[in-house]
CSV table of C-alpha atoms in Angstrom, one decimal:
chain,number,residue,atom,x,y,z
R,23,MET,CA,-7.9,69.7,37.4
R,24,LEU,CA,-5.8,68.2,40.1
R,25,ALA,CA,-3.7,65.1,40.0
R,26,ARG,CA,-2.3,63.5,43.1
R,27,THR,CA,-0.5,60.2,43.9
R,28,GLU,CA,-0.3,58.9,47.5
R,29,LYS,CA,2.4,56.7,49.1
R,30,MET,CA,2.0,53.1,47.9
R,31,ALA,CA,3.0,49.7,49.2
R,32,ASP,CA,5.4,47.8,47.0
R,33,ASP,CA,2.6,45.6,45.6
R,34,GLU,CA,0.0,48.3,44.8
R,35,LEU,CA,-0.4,51.4,42.9
R,36,VAL,CA,-2.8,54.2,43.9
R,37,ILE,CA,-3.5,57.2,41.7
R,38,GLU,CA,-6.0,60.0,42.4
R,39,ARG,CA,-7.6,62.5,40.1
R,40,VAL,CA,-9.9,65.4,40.9
R,41,PHE,CA,-12.4,66.3,38.2
R,42,ASP,CA,-14.1,69.7,37.7
R,43,ALA,CA,-17.2,67.6,36.9
R,44,PRO,CA,-20.1,66.0,38.7
R,45,VAL,CA,-19.8,62.4,39.9
R,46,ALA,CA,-22.6,61.2,37.6
R,47,LEU,CA,-20.6,62.3,34.6
R,48,VAL,CA,-17.3,60.8,35.8
R,49,TRP,CA,-19.2,57.5,36.5
R,50,ARG,CA,-20.6,57.6,33.0
R,51,ILE,CA,-17.2,57.8,31.3
R,52,TRP,CA,-16.2,54.6,33.3
R,53,SER,CA,-19.5,52.7,32.7
R,54,ASP,CA,-20.3,53.3,29.0
R,55,PRO,CA,-18.1,51.6,26.4
R,56,GLU,CA,-18.6,54.4,23.9
R,57,HIS,CA,-17.1,56.8,26.4
R,58,LEU,CA,-14.3,54.3,27.4
R,59,LYS,CA,-13.2,54.0,23.7
R,60,ARG,CA,-12.6,57.7,23.6
R,61,TRP,CA,-10.1,57.9,26.4
R,62,PHE,CA,-8.9,54.5,27.6
R,63,GLY,CA,-5.2,53.7,27.2
R,64,PRO,CA,-1.9,55.4,27.7
R,65,ALA,CA,-1.0,58.7,25.8
R,66,ASP,CA,-0.1,57.2,22.4
R,67,PHE,CA,-2.7,54.5,22.4
R,68,THR,CA,-6.3,54.3,21.0
R,69,CYS,CA,-9.0,52.0,22.3
R,70,PRO,CA,-10.9,50.7,19.2
R,71,VAL,CA,-12.5,47.8,21.1
R,72,PHE,CA,-14.2,47.9,24.5
R,73,GLU,CA,-16.8,45.2,25.1
R,74,LEU,CA,-18.6,45.7,28.4
R,75,ASP,CA,-21.3,43.8,30.4
R,76,PHE,CA,-21.4,46.4,33.2
R,77,ARG,CA,-23.0,44.5,36.1
R,78,GLU,CA,-21.7,42.5,39.1
R,79,GLY,CA,-20.5,39.2,37.6
R,80,GLY,CA,-20.4,40.8,34.1
R,81,THR,CA,-17.2,40.8,32.1
R,82,TYR,CA,-15.2,43.3,30.0
R,83,ARG,CA,-12.7,42.8,27.2
R,84,ALA,CA,-10.8,45.6,25.5
R,85,MET,CA,-7.9,46.2,23.1
R,86,ILE,CA,-5.6,49.2,23.1
R,87,HIS,CA,-3.4,50.0,20.1
R,88,ALA,CA,-0.3,52.0,19.4
R,89,ASP,CA,1.6,51.9,16.1
R,90,LYS,CA,4.8,51.4,17.9
R,91,TYR,CA,3.6,48.5,20.1
R,92,GLY,CA,0.7,47.0,18.2
R,93,ASP,CA,-2.5,45.6,19.8
R,94,SER,CA,-2.7,44.7,23.5
R,95,TRP,CA,-5.8,42.8,24.8
R,96,PHE,CA,-7.0,42.7,28.4
R,97,GLY,CA,-10.1,41.9,30.4
R,98,GLY,CA,-11.7,40.9,33.6
R,99,THR,CA,-14.9,40.5,35.7
R,100,PHE,CA,-16.8,43.0,37.7
R,101,ALA,CA,-16.9,41.9,41.4
R,102,GLN,CA,-18.7,45.0,42.8
R,103,ILE,CA,-20.5,47.9,41.3
R,104,ARG,CA,-22.1,50.6,43.4
R,105,PRO,CA,-23.4,53.3,41.1
R,106,ASN,CA,-21.6,56.7,41.4
R,107,GLU,CA,-19.4,55.3,44.2
R,108,LYS,CA,-17.3,52.2,43.4
R,109,ILE,CA,-16.2,49.7,40.8
R,110,VAL,CA,-14.2,46.6,41.7
R,111,MET,CA,-12.9,44.4,38.8
R,112,SER,CA,-10.3,41.9,38.0
R,113,PHE,CA,-7.7,42.8,35.4
R,114,ALA,CA,-5.5,40.6,33.3
R,115,TRP,CA,-3.5,41.0,30.1
R,116,GLU,CA,-4.2,38.3,27.6
R,117,GLU,CA,-1.5,35.9,26.4
R,118,GLY,CA,1.4,37.4,24.6
R,119,SER,CA,1.5,40.6,26.6
R,120,GLY,CA,4.5,39.5,28.7
R,121,GLU,CA,2.4,39.9,31.9
R,122,THR,CA,1.3,36.8,33.7
R,123,HIS,CA,-0.4,37.9,36.9
R,124,ASP,CA,-4.0,39.0,37.6
R,125,THR,CA,-4.7,42.1,39.7
R,126,THR,CA,-7.8,43.7,41.2
R,127,ILE,CA,-8.7,47.3,40.3
R,128,THR,CA,-10.8,49.4,42.7
R,129,VAL,CA,-12.0,52.8,41.5
R,130,THR,CA,-13.9,55.0,43.9
R,131,PHE,CA,-15.8,58.2,43.2
R,132,ALA,CA,-16.7,60.9,45.8
R,133,GLU,CA,-18.2,64.3,45.2
R,134,LYS,CA,-16.6,67.1,47.1
R,135,ASP,CA,-17.3,70.8,46.7
R,136,GLY,CA,-18.8,70.3,43.3
R,137,ARG,CA,-15.9,68.3,42.1
R,138,THR,CA,-15.3,64.5,41.8
R,139,VAL,CA,-12.5,62.8,43.5
R,140,GLN,CA,-11.6,59.6,41.7
R,141,ARG,CA,-9.2,57.1,43.4
R,142,PHE,CA,-7.7,54.3,41.4
R,143,ARG,CA,-6.0,51.3,43.2
R,144,GLN,CA,-4.5,48.2,41.5
R,145,ALA,CA,-2.9,45.3,43.4
R,146,PRO,CA,-1.2,43.0,44.0
R,147,PHE,CA,1.8,43.3,41.8
R,148,PRO,CA,4.6,40.6,41.9
R,149,ASP,CA,7.3,43.2,42.2
R,150,VAL,CA,8.0,46.9,42.2
R,151,GLU,CA,9.2,46.9,38.6
R,152,SER,CA,5.8,45.6,37.4
R,153,ARG,CA,4.0,48.1,39.6
R,154,ASP,CA,6.1,51.0,38.3
R,155,SER,CA,5.6,50.1,34.6
R,156,HIS,CA,1.8,50.0,35.2
R,157,TYR,CA,2.0,53.3,37.1
R,158,ASP,CA,3.3,55.1,34.0
R,159,GLY,CA,0.6,53.7,31.7
R,160,TRP,CA,-2.2,54.2,34.2
R,161,SER,CA,-1.2,57.8,34.9
R,162,GLU,CA,-1.3,58.6,31.2
R,163,CYS,CA,-4.6,56.8,30.9
R,164,LEU,CA,-6.2,58.5,33.9
R,165,ASP,CA,-4.9,61.9,32.6
R,166,LYS,CA,-6.7,61.2,29.3
R,167,GLY,CA,-9.9,60.3,31.3
R,168,LEU,CA,-9.6,63.5,33.3
R,169,ALA,CA,-9.3,65.7,30.2
R,170,TYR,CA,-12.1,63.8,28.5
R,171,GLY,CA,-14.5,64.1,31.5
R,172,GLU,CA,-13.7,67.8,32.0
R,173,ARG,CA,-14.3,68.5,28.3
R,174,LEU,CA,-17.7,66.8,28.5
R,175,ALA,CA,-18.5,68.8,31.7
R,176,GLY,CA,-17.7,72.0,29.8
R,177,GLU,CA,-20.0,71.0,27.0
R,178,ALA,CA,-23.0,70.4,29.4
């Protein structure tokens, strides 16, 4: 289990995780709504709803929940899907979240020495403060995904 963050521009965030799991398994936890519901969201959040039409031009809509914050809805459209390699999708919080800008998320997957390198990039952000607030949430979310993926790999 390895977590790494690289230097970022002011309007983007980039987070990398390395899984002790094959790329096909890591891909599956990103492309199957039943898997996404089990790990998606920051540390104190659950993800009771994840609707997914996983194809180019397809959409997704999900809700994360924390007792302290309530429900937060978000969604977007898949612009590019290359199985076991890359997902490109738009991302926007729904009304009432306090966030008013759309971003693009790109997640890449590469197998290296029996492990999977997952690189997450989101941009553009309107300012560093918005980027940094998303960084904290995404880091926790991706840590949960890493733990979930490695647990599944251990059960295989």
